[in-house]
Amino acid sequence: MSFEIKIKDACTLSSDKTITAREALALSNFPKKEAVVACRVNREQRPLSWELVMDSYIEFITTDSIEGIEVYTRTLAFLLTAAATRVLGVRLHLTQSMLYSYFYESPERELTEEDCAALRAEMRRMVEEDEPIRREVFPIDVARAMMSALGYSDKEELLRYAGTDPVILYRCGGVYDFFGGALADRASLTPTFELHPYRGGLFISGPTLSDPCKTMPFSESPKLFRLIQEHTAWLKNLDVSTCAGIHKIVTDGGSRDLIMLCEALHTKMLSHIAEEIEARPEVRLLCLAGPSSSGKTTSSRRLRVQLLASGIRSRTLELDNYFVDRERTPLDSDGRPDFEALEALDLELVNEQISALLAGEEVDVPKFDFLTGKRTKGRKMRLAPNELLVIEGIHGLNSRLTQSVPADKKYKIFICPLTGTNIDFHNRLGTTDTRLIRRLVRDARTRGHSAEATLKQWPSVVRGSFRHIFPYQDNADAIFNTALAYEIPVLKGYVVPLLKTVPEDSPVYGEAQRLLAMLHFVPVIPSDDVPNLSIIREFIGGSCFE
């Protein structure tokens, strides 16, 4: 019996026998065949080796999309860890990322430049010889035993807690591994990468979104790297580096203790920043910046409390209230409103009011209504003598906002959930996904946005972060990591119902399904014990700062 294969942006094929998505691609007139790394079959993400046996709707995933880059990156991760197993006989753990470069280290020993060269050569060989990457299905007990035999106790425990049966594993050159999403089905599809030896480990960089043939430039940031490594060590000390550790805590009834520990760490970090500011009496302006959904609002208020404990008073000016009316918002390359652009703010008014406040004058601070997209009347504000002014927003570190204030009178803080608990040591729950999950929950609660609307806007938000925010992070006097080991388990209960509202015919349905698949391996922690001063309350509601 014949069946039809409808291909988005291409043709409709007819077949009377089982064929793979790769074969369908070859037979089609799809315009970007060379950029395809995977596909979605009937809205579900699949490798190109997927067999088509019935009427199917195929959307090919290309490297000029965020989803395509994610498939590409996962595939590179497998090639790297498989090469390490075969060539060096060591395991690699993914512990952090910096600007889309991912840092791996081995629990067995430090990696040398020679090791890095050997891994690079093996990965190049795998690409050139076009090694197949096979998707295989195993009963859960067999998959757990395989992961245990490979020394991946984190994966074995994760599979036990998640309880998924059967389990999908990928195989390349005799090495098996577990991943949360589809991989390219052949190594030749991921030729663009570079390895950088760094402090006993290595960074791997994949392709850029704008040009898949160009490797993402590696940018060293010793200050940021040191901070993330310190937090990684803190997570390891508490046995919560991966979701298996969180599962165990939840099972043992220790969720409340974990929440209190994480919040105590935030208090400790903010106290240290407050002490540094206290040591600089000449400072008049605190600039807090970070990408969307970093927790800037709560961070600024908690910092004000810490400063007040030292007798230092402050007032906050929220940059989100200085958006231009929505019809004046600049557009991104896709023709959508670019709320991340600096020009989305009324720069003239921001500079005027900062200068006036520091001069002791009273100003009328506006209030932006996100539901109507209009700026409305807010409140009057004046700084008392010796009172600090705090500004927070995604552009808080951009000198164009504060060009009239001398550098020695400013203290700059970069805020971002930089690293946290991973799914396992090869499947990262990264900074971008953490911020996206936070934003999905907050947008639904405070801005009336559907999950679909937020997901559609997110690529523009990510591009804006790399253009307008991350380039300034190294100029900060301090970095505050707002990640909390327990937050995704708390947010899961809020975001899963939202993601399930995304319709199957939506262009972001695949992204919603990717997040749901990832969240399947995350335990649930009720929000009851989350304190009202927590950064997470900024997103789920109930903050004492609202």
Coordinates of C-alpha atoms in Angstrom, one line a residue:
M1 CA 0.0 0.0 0.0
S2 CA 1.4 3.4 -1.0
F3 CA 1.7 6.4 1.3
E4 CA 2.4 10.1 0.8
I5 CA 5.4 12.1 2.2
K6 CA 4.7 15.8 2.3
I7 CA 7.9 17.8 2.7
K8 CA 7.6 21.4 4.1
D9 CA 8.9 24.0 1.6
A10 CA 9.3 21.3 -1.0
C11 CA 7.3 18.6 -2.7
T12 CA 5.1 15.7 -1.9
L13 CA 6.4 12.2 -2.6
S14 CA 4.7 8.9 -3.0
S15 CA 6.2 5.6 -2.0
D16 CA 5.0 2.0 -1.8
K17 CA 7.8 0.8 0.4
T18 CA 9.6 1.9 3.6
I19 CA 12.2 4.6 3.0
T20 CA 14.3 6.7 5.3
A21 CA 14.0 10.5 5.8
R22 CA 17.5 10.7 4.2
E23 CA 16.2 9.0 1.0
A24 CA 13.2 11.2 1.0
L25 CA 15.5 14.3 1.2
A26 CA 17.6 13.0 -1.8
L27 CA 14.4 12.5 -3.9
S28 CA 12.9 15.9 -3.0
N29 CA 13.5 19.4 -4.3
F30 CA 14.2 20.7 -0.8
P31 CA 16.3 23.9 -1.5
K32 CA 18.9 23.6 1.3
K33 CA 19.9 19.9 1.3
E34 CA 23.5 20.5 2.2
A35 CA 22.4 22.2 5.5
V36 CA 20.1 19.5 6.8
V37 CA 21.2 17.7 9.9
A38 CA 18.0 16.1 11.2
C39 CA 14.2 16.3 10.7
R40 CA 10.9 16.4 12.3
V41 CA 8.5 13.6 11.2
N42 CA 4.9 14.4 12.1
R43 CA 6.3 17.1 14.4
E44 CA 8.6 14.8 16.3
Q45 CA 12.4 15.3 16.1
R46 CA 14.1 12.4 14.4
P47 CA 17.5 11.6 12.8
L48 CA 17.7 11.3 9.0
S49 CA 17.9 7.5 9.4
W50 CA 14.3 7.4 10.6
E51 CA 12.2 5.0 8.5
L52 CA 8.9 6.3 7.0
V53 CA 6.2 3.7 6.9
M54 CA 3.0 5.8 6.6
D55 CA 1.6 9.2 5.5
S56 CA 4.2 11.6 6.9
Y57 CA 4.8 15.3 7.1
I58 CA 8.5 16.1 7.2
E59 CA 10.2 19.3 8.2
F60 CA 14.0 19.2 7.6
I61 CA 16.1 20.8 10.3
T62 CA 18.9 23.0 8.9
T63 CA 22.0 24.5 10.5
D64 CA 20.7 28.1 9.9
S65 CA 18.2 27.5 12.8
I66 CA 18.7 27.3 16.6
E67 CA 17.2 23.8 16.6
G68 CA 19.7 22.8 13.9
I69 CA 22.7 24.1 15.8
E70 CA 21.5 22.2 18.9
V71 CA 21.4 18.9 16.9
Y72 CA 24.8 19.8 15.5
T73 CA 26.2 20.5 19.0
R74 CA 24.8 17.3 20.5
T75 CA 26.4 15.3 17.7
L76 CA 29.8 17.0 18.2
A77 CA 29.5 16.2 21.9
F78 CA 29.0 12.5 21.1
L79 CA 31.9 12.5 18.6
L80 CA 34.1 14.0 21.2
T81 CA 33.2 11.7 24.1
A82 CA 33.4 8.7 21.8
A83 CA 36.8 9.7 20.6
A84 CA 38.0 10.2 24.2
T85 CA 36.8 6.6 25.1
R86 CA 38.5 5.1 22.1
V87 CA 41.7 7.1 21.8
L88 CA 42.4 8.1 25.4
G89 CA 40.4 5.6 27.4
V90 CA 39.0 8.4 29.6
R91 CA 35.5 9.8 30.3
L92 CA 34.7 13.4 29.7
H93 CA 32.4 15.5 31.8
L94 CA 30.7 18.6 30.4
T95 CA 30.7 21.2 33.2
Q96 CA 30.1 24.7 31.6
S97 CA 29.8 26.8 28.5
M98 CA 31.0 30.2 27.5
L99 CA 29.5 31.9 24.4
Y100 CA 28.5 28.5 22.8
S101 CA 31.9 26.9 23.5
Y102 CA 31.5 23.9 25.9
F103 CA 34.1 23.0 28.5
Y104 CA 34.9 19.3 29.2
E105 CA 37.2 17.8 31.7
S106 CA 38.1 14.3 32.7
P107 CA 37.5 12.9 36.2
E108 CA 40.4 10.5 35.6
R109 CA 43.2 13.1 34.8
E110 CA 44.0 16.5 33.4
L111 CA 44.0 16.7 29.6
T112 CA 47.1 17.9 27.8
E113 CA 47.7 19.7 24.5
E114 CA 48.7 16.3 23.1
D115 CA 45.4 14.8 24.2
C116 CA 43.6 17.6 22.6
A117 CA 45.5 17.1 19.3
A118 CA 44.7 13.3 19.4
L119 CA 41.0 13.9 20.0
R120 CA 40.9 16.5 17.2
A121 CA 42.6 14.1 14.8
E122 CA 40.2 11.2 15.7
M123 CA 37.1 13.5 15.3
R124 CA 38.4 14.6 11.9
R125 CA 38.9 11.0 10.9
M126 CA 35.3 10.2 12.0
V127 CA 34.0 13.1 9.8
E128 CA 36.1 12.3 6.8
E129 CA 35.3 8.6 6.9
D130 CA 31.6 9.4 7.5
E131 CA 31.1 7.1 10.5
P132 CA 27.5 6.3 11.0
I133 CA 25.7 7.3 14.2
R134 CA 23.0 4.7 14.9
R135 CA 19.9 5.2 17.0
E136 CA 19.1 2.0 18.9
V137 CA 16.4 1.0 21.4
F138 CA 17.0 -1.0 24.5
P139 CA 14.9 -2.2 27.5
I140 CA 15.6 0.1 30.5
D141 CA 17.5 -2.6 32.5
V142 CA 19.8 -3.3 29.5
A143 CA 20.4 0.4 28.9
R144 CA 21.2 1.0 32.6
A145 CA 23.7 -1.9 32.6
M146 CA 25.4 -0.5 29.5
M147 CA 25.8 2.9 31.0
S148 CA 27.1 1.5 34.2
A149 CA 29.7 -0.6 32.3
L150 CA 30.9 2.5 30.5
G151 CA 31.4 4.2 33.9
Y152 CA 28.5 6.6 33.5
S153 CA 26.9 6.1 36.9
D154 CA 25.1 9.5 36.5
K155 CA 23.3 8.2 33.4
E156 CA 22.5 4.9 35.0
E157 CA 20.9 6.6 38.0
L158 CA 19.1 9.1 35.9
L159 CA 17.5 6.3 33.8
R160 CA 16.5 4.6 37.0
Y161 CA 14.8 7.7 38.4
A162 CA 13.2 8.7 35.1
G163 CA 11.8 5.2 34.5
T164 CA 11.5 5.6 30.7
D165 CA 11.2 2.1 29.1
P166 CA 12.5 1.5 26.5
V167 CA 15.5 3.8 26.3
I168 CA 17.0 5.3 23.1
L169 CA 20.8 5.1 22.9
Y170 CA 23.1 6.3 20.1
R171 CA 26.1 4.2 18.9
C172 CA 29.2 5.4 17.1
G173 CA 32.2 3.3 16.5
G174 CA 31.2 0.8 19.2
V175 CA 30.6 3.5 21.9
Y176 CA 27.1 4.0 23.2
D177 CA 25.6 7.1 24.9
F178 CA 22.4 8.6 25.9
F179 CA 21.2 12.0 24.7
G180 CA 18.0 14.0 25.3
G181 CA 17.4 14.8 21.6
A182 CA 18.1 13.6 18.1
L183 CA 21.6 13.5 16.6
A184 CA 22.8 13.7 13.1
D185 CA 22.9 10.2 11.6
R186 CA 26.4 10.5 10.1
A187 CA 29.6 12.2 11.4
S188 CA 30.1 13.9 8.0
L189 CA 27.2 16.2 8.7
T190 CA 29.2 18.0 11.5
P191 CA 32.6 19.0 10.0
T192 CA 32.8 22.5 11.5
F193 CA 34.4 22.4 15.0
E194 CA 37.5 23.3 16.9
L195 CA 39.1 22.1 20.2
H196 CA 40.9 24.5 22.5
P197 CA 43.0 23.0 25.4
Y198 CA 42.3 25.1 28.5
R199 CA 43.4 24.6 32.2
G200 CA 43.5 20.9 32.3
G201 CA 40.4 20.5 30.1
L202 CA 39.2 21.6 26.7
F203 CA 36.6 23.8 25.1
I204 CA 34.9 22.6 21.9
S205 CA 33.4 25.2 19.6
G206 CA 30.8 24.4 16.9
P207 CA 29.5 26.5 14.0
T208 CA 28.0 29.9 14.1
L209 CA 24.3 30.4 13.4
S210 CA 25.0 33.0 10.7
D211 CA 27.5 30.8 8.8
P212 CA 27.5 27.0 9.5
C213 CA 30.9 26.7 7.7
K214 CA 32.5 29.1 10.2
T215 CA 33.6 28.0 13.7
M216 CA 32.3 30.0 16.6
P217 CA 35.2 32.1 17.8
F218 CA 36.5 31.0 21.2
S219 CA 36.7 33.9 23.7
E220 CA 38.6 33.5 26.9
S221 CA 37.3 35.0 30.0
P222 CA 39.4 34.1 33.1
K223 CA 37.1 35.9 35.6
L224 CA 34.0 34.2 34.3
F225 CA 35.7 30.8 34.0
R226 CA 37.0 31.0 37.6
L227 CA 33.5 31.9 38.9
I228 CA 31.8 29.0 37.1
Q229 CA 34.4 26.5 38.2
E230 CA 33.9 27.6 41.8
H231 CA 30.2 27.1 41.4
T232 CA 30.7 23.7 39.7
A233 CA 32.9 22.6 42.6
W234 CA 30.1 23.7 45.0
L235 CA 27.5 21.6 43.2
K236 CA 29.9 18.6 43.1
N237 CA 30.5 19.0 46.9
L238 CA 26.7 18.7 47.5
D239 CA 26.3 15.8 45.0
V240 CA 24.0 17.8 42.8
S241 CA 26.1 18.2 39.7
T242 CA 23.4 16.2 37.7
C243 CA 19.7 15.6 38.0
A244 CA 20.3 12.1 39.4
G245 CA 21.6 13.9 42.6
I246 CA 18.5 16.1 42.7
H247 CA 16.3 13.0 42.3
K248 CA 18.0 11.4 45.3
I249 CA 17.5 14.5 47.4
V250 CA 13.9 14.6 46.5
T251 CA 13.4 10.9 47.2
D252 CA 15.2 11.3 50.6
G253 CA 13.0 14.2 51.6
G254 CA 15.8 16.8 51.5
S255 CA 14.2 19.3 49.1
R256 CA 13.7 22.0 51.8
D257 CA 17.4 21.7 52.9
L258 CA 18.5 22.1 49.3
I259 CA 16.4 25.2 48.8
M260 CA 17.8 26.8 52.0
L261 CA 21.4 25.9 51.0
C262 CA 21.0 27.5 47.6
E263 CA 19.4 30.6 48.9
A264 CA 22.2 30.9 51.6
L265 CA 24.8 30.8 48.8
H266 CA 23.0 33.7 47.0
T267 CA 22.9 35.7 50.2
K268 CA 26.6 35.0 50.8
M269 CA 27.5 36.2 47.2
L270 CA 25.4 39.3 47.5
S271 CA 26.9 40.1 50.9
H272 CA 30.4 39.9 49.4
I273 CA 29.4 42.3 46.5
A274 CA 27.9 44.7 49.1
E275 CA 31.2 44.7 51.1
E276 CA 33.1 45.6 47.9
I277 CA 30.8 48.5 47.2
E278 CA 31.1 49.7 50.9
A279 CA 34.9 49.8 50.4
R280 CA 34.4 52.3 47.6
P281 CA 32.7 55.4 49.1
E282 CA 33.1 57.3 45.9
V283 CA 30.6 55.1 44.0
R284 CA 27.3 56.9 43.3
L285 CA 25.8 54.6 40.6
L286 CA 25.4 50.8 40.6
C287 CA 24.9 49.3 37.1
L288 CA 23.3 45.8 37.0
A289 CA 23.0 44.1 33.7
G290 CA 22.3 40.7 32.2
P291 CA 20.3 39.0 29.5
S292 CA 16.6 38.5 29.7
S293 CA 15.3 36.5 32.6
S294 CA 18.5 36.6 34.6
G295 CA 16.8 37.7 37.8
K296 CA 18.0 41.3 37.6
T297 CA 15.0 42.8 39.4
T298 CA 15.2 40.6 42.5
S299 CA 19.0 40.7 42.5
S300 CA 19.0 44.5 42.6
R301 CA 16.5 44.6 45.5
R302 CA 18.3 41.9 47.5
L303 CA 21.5 43.9 47.0
R304 CA 19.8 47.0 48.3
V305 CA 18.9 45.1 51.4
Q306 CA 22.5 44.0 51.9
L307 CA 23.7 47.5 51.4
L308 CA 21.2 48.8 53.9
A309 CA 22.5 46.4 56.4
S310 CA 25.8 48.3 56.1
G311 CA 24.0 51.7 56.4
I312 CA 24.1 52.4 52.7
R313 CA 20.8 53.6 51.3
S314 CA 19.9 53.2 47.6
R315 CA 17.0 53.6 45.1
T316 CA 16.4 51.6 41.9
L317 CA 15.7 52.8 38.4
E318 CA 14.4 49.9 36.3
L319 CA 15.4 50.3 32.6
D320 CA 12.4 48.1 31.6
N321 CA 10.2 51.1 32.2
Y322 CA 12.1 53.1 29.6
F323 CA 11.0 51.1 26.5
V324 CA 9.7 53.2 23.7
D325 CA 6.1 52.6 22.7
R326 CA 5.8 49.3 20.9
E327 CA 5.1 50.8 17.4
R328 CA 8.5 52.5 17.7
T329 CA 10.4 49.4 18.7
P330 CA 13.2 48.5 16.2
L331 CA 12.8 45.3 14.2
D332 CA 15.2 42.4 14.0
S333 CA 16.4 40.6 10.9
D334 CA 13.2 38.5 10.8
G335 CA 11.1 41.7 10.9
R336 CA 9.9 41.1 14.5
P337 CA 10.2 43.7 17.3
D338 CA 13.7 43.6 18.8
F339 CA 13.2 44.3 22.5
E340 CA 16.9 43.4 23.2
A341 CA 18.2 46.3 21.0
L342 CA 19.6 49.3 22.9
E343 CA 17.4 51.5 20.7
A344 CA 14.3 49.8 22.1
L345 CA 14.9 52.1 25.1
D346 CA 14.4 55.9 25.2
L347 CA 18.1 56.6 25.6
E348 CA 17.7 60.3 25.7
L349 CA 15.2 60.1 28.6
V350 CA 17.4 57.5 30.5
N351 CA 20.5 59.7 30.4
E352 CA 18.6 62.8 31.2
Q353 CA 16.9 61.3 34.3
I354 CA 20.1 59.6 35.6
S355 CA 22.0 62.8 35.4
A356 CA 19.2 64.7 37.1
L357 CA 18.9 62.2 39.9
L358 CA 22.6 62.2 40.7
A359 CA 22.4 66.0 40.8
G360 CA 19.7 65.7 43.5
E361 CA 16.8 66.7 41.3
E362 CA 13.3 65.2 41.2
V363 CA 12.2 63.3 38.1
D364 CA 9.0 61.7 36.9
V365 CA 9.9 58.0 36.4
P366 CA 7.7 56.4 33.7
K367 CA 6.0 53.0 34.0
F368 CA 5.9 50.6 31.0
D369 CA 2.7 48.6 30.5
F370 CA 3.7 45.3 28.8
L371 CA 0.1 44.4 28.0
T372 CA -0.6 47.5 26.1
G373 CA 2.9 48.2 24.9
K374 CA 2.7 51.8 26.0
R375 CA 4.6 53.9 28.5
T376 CA 2.4 55.4 31.2
K377 CA 2.8 57.8 34.1
G378 CA 4.8 56.3 36.9
R379 CA 6.1 57.9 40.1
K380 CA 8.2 60.8 41.2
M381 CA 11.7 60.1 42.5
R382 CA 14.5 62.0 44.1
L383 CA 17.8 60.7 45.7
A384 CA 18.6 61.7 49.2
P385 CA 22.1 62.9 50.0
N386 CA 24.6 60.1 49.8
E387 CA 22.0 57.7 48.5
L388 CA 23.1 55.4 45.7
L389 CA 21.3 55.1 42.4
V390 CA 20.8 51.5 41.1
I391 CA 19.9 50.9 37.5
E392 CA 19.1 47.4 36.3
G393 CA 18.3 46.1 32.8
I394 CA 19.8 44.1 29.9
H395 CA 21.9 47.2 28.9
G396 CA 23.0 48.3 32.4
L397 CA 26.7 48.0 31.5
N398 CA 26.5 49.9 28.2
S399 CA 28.4 53.1 28.6
R400 CA 25.9 54.9 26.3
L401 CA 23.4 54.7 29.2
T402 CA 25.7 56.4 31.7
Q403 CA 28.1 58.4 29.6
S404 CA 27.8 61.5 31.8
V405 CA 28.9 59.6 35.0
P406 CA 32.7 59.2 35.6
A407 CA 34.0 55.6 35.6
D408 CA 35.2 55.8 39.2
K409 CA 31.7 56.6 40.4
K410 CA 30.2 53.5 38.9
Y411 CA 30.2 49.9 40.1
K412 CA 29.1 47.4 37.4
I413 CA 27.6 44.0 38.1
F414 CA 26.9 41.3 35.5
I415 CA 24.0 39.1 36.4
C416 CA 23.2 35.7 34.7
P417 CA 22.3 32.1 35.6
L418 CA 25.7 31.0 34.4
T419 CA 25.8 27.3 35.3
G420 CA 23.7 24.9 37.3
T421 CA 22.8 21.2 37.6
N422 CA 23.1 19.3 34.3
I423 CA 20.8 16.5 33.1
D424 CA 23.9 14.3 33.2
F425 CA 27.5 14.8 32.4
H426 CA 26.9 14.9 28.6
N427 CA 23.5 16.6 28.5
R428 CA 23.7 20.1 29.7
L429 CA 20.8 22.1 31.2
G430 CA 22.4 25.3 29.9
T431 CA 22.2 29.0 30.6
T432 CA 20.0 29.7 27.6
D433 CA 17.5 27.0 28.4
T434 CA 17.3 28.1 32.1
R435 CA 16.5 31.6 31.0
L436 CA 14.0 30.4 28.5
I437 CA 12.1 28.3 31.0
R438 CA 12.1 31.3 33.5
R439 CA 10.8 33.6 30.8
L440 CA 8.0 31.2 29.7
V441 CA 6.7 31.1 33.2
R442 CA 7.0 34.9 33.8
D443 CA 5.6 35.9 30.4
A444 CA 2.5 33.8 31.0
R445 CA 2.0 35.2 34.5
T446 CA 2.8 38.9 34.1
R447 CA 2.6 39.7 30.4
G448 CA -0.3 37.6 29.2
H449 CA 1.9 35.8 26.6
S450 CA 1.3 32.3 25.4
A451 CA 4.1 29.8 25.4
E452 CA 4.0 29.8 21.6
A453 CA 4.5 33.6 21.5
T454 CA 7.4 33.4 23.9
L455 CA 9.1 30.6 21.9
K456 CA 8.6 32.5 18.6
Q457 CA 10.3 35.6 20.1
W458 CA 13.1 33.7 21.8
P459 CA 15.6 33.4 18.8
S460 CA 15.6 37.2 18.6
V461 CA 16.2 37.4 22.3
V462 CA 19.2 35.1 22.1
R463 CA 20.6 37.0 19.1
G464 CA 20.2 40.2 21.0
S465 CA 22.0 38.9 24.0
F466 CA 25.1 38.1 22.0
R467 CA 25.0 41.5 20.2
H468 CA 24.1 43.8 23.0
I469 CA 24.8 42.1 26.4
F470 CA 27.5 39.4 26.5
P471 CA 30.2 41.7 24.9
Y472 CA 30.1 43.8 28.1
Q473 CA 30.3 41.1 30.7
D474 CA 34.1 41.2 31.2
N475 CA 33.8 45.0 32.0
A476 CA 31.9 44.2 35.2
D477 CA 33.4 44.7 38.6
A478 CA 31.5 41.7 39.9
I479 CA 29.6 38.8 38.4
F480 CA 26.5 37.4 40.2
N481 CA 25.5 33.9 39.2
T482 CA 21.8 33.6 39.8
A483 CA 21.5 29.9 39.0
L484 CA 19.9 27.8 41.7
A485 CA 20.4 24.0 41.8
Y486 CA 16.7 23.5 42.7
E487 CA 15.1 25.9 40.3
I488 CA 14.3 23.8 37.2
P489 CA 12.5 21.2 39.4
V490 CA 10.4 24.0 40.8
L491 CA 9.8 25.6 37.4
K492 CA 8.9 22.3 35.9
G493 CA 5.5 22.2 37.5
Y494 CA 4.7 25.6 36.0
V495 CA 6.2 25.3 32.5
V496 CA 5.2 21.8 31.5
P497 CA 1.4 22.7 31.2
L498 CA 2.4 25.9 29.2
L499 CA 4.6 23.9 26.8
K500 CA 1.8 21.4 26.2
T501 CA -0.5 24.3 24.9
V502 CA 1.8 24.8 21.8
P503 CA -0.3 23.4 18.9
E504 CA 1.2 20.7 16.6
D505 CA 1.0 23.0 13.5
S506 CA 3.1 25.7 15.2
P507 CA 6.6 26.4 13.9
V508 CA 7.9 26.2 17.5
Y509 CA 6.2 22.9 18.3
G510 CA 9.5 21.1 17.9
E511 CA 11.2 23.4 20.4
A512 CA 8.4 22.9 22.9
Q513 CA 8.8 19.1 22.5
R514 CA 12.6 19.4 22.9
L515 CA 12.1 21.2 26.3
L516 CA 9.4 18.7 27.4
A517 CA 11.7 15.8 26.5
M518 CA 14.5 17.4 28.6
L519 CA 12.2 18.2 31.5
H520 CA 11.1 14.5 31.6
F521 CA 14.4 13.7 33.4
V522 CA 14.0 16.5 36.0
P523 CA 12.3 15.7 39.3
V524 CA 9.5 18.0 40.6
I525 CA 10.0 20.1 43.7
P526 CA 6.9 22.0 45.0
S527 CA 7.3 25.7 45.3
D528 CA 5.9 25.8 48.9
D529 CA 9.3 26.1 50.5
V530 CA 10.8 28.7 48.1
P531 CA 11.3 31.8 50.2
N532 CA 9.6 35.0 49.1
L533 CA 12.9 36.8 48.5
S534 CA 14.2 34.1 46.1
I535 CA 15.0 35.0 42.5
I536 CA 12.7 32.2 41.4
R537 CA 9.7 34.2 43.0
E538 CA 10.3 36.8 40.3
F539 CA 9.1 34.3 37.8
I540 CA 6.5 32.1 39.6
G541 CA 5.1 34.9 41.7
G542 CA 4.9 35.6 45.5
S543 CA 8.0 37.7 45.7
C544 CA 8.2 40.1 48.6
F545 CA 9.7 42.6 46.2
E546 CA 6.6 42.8 44.0

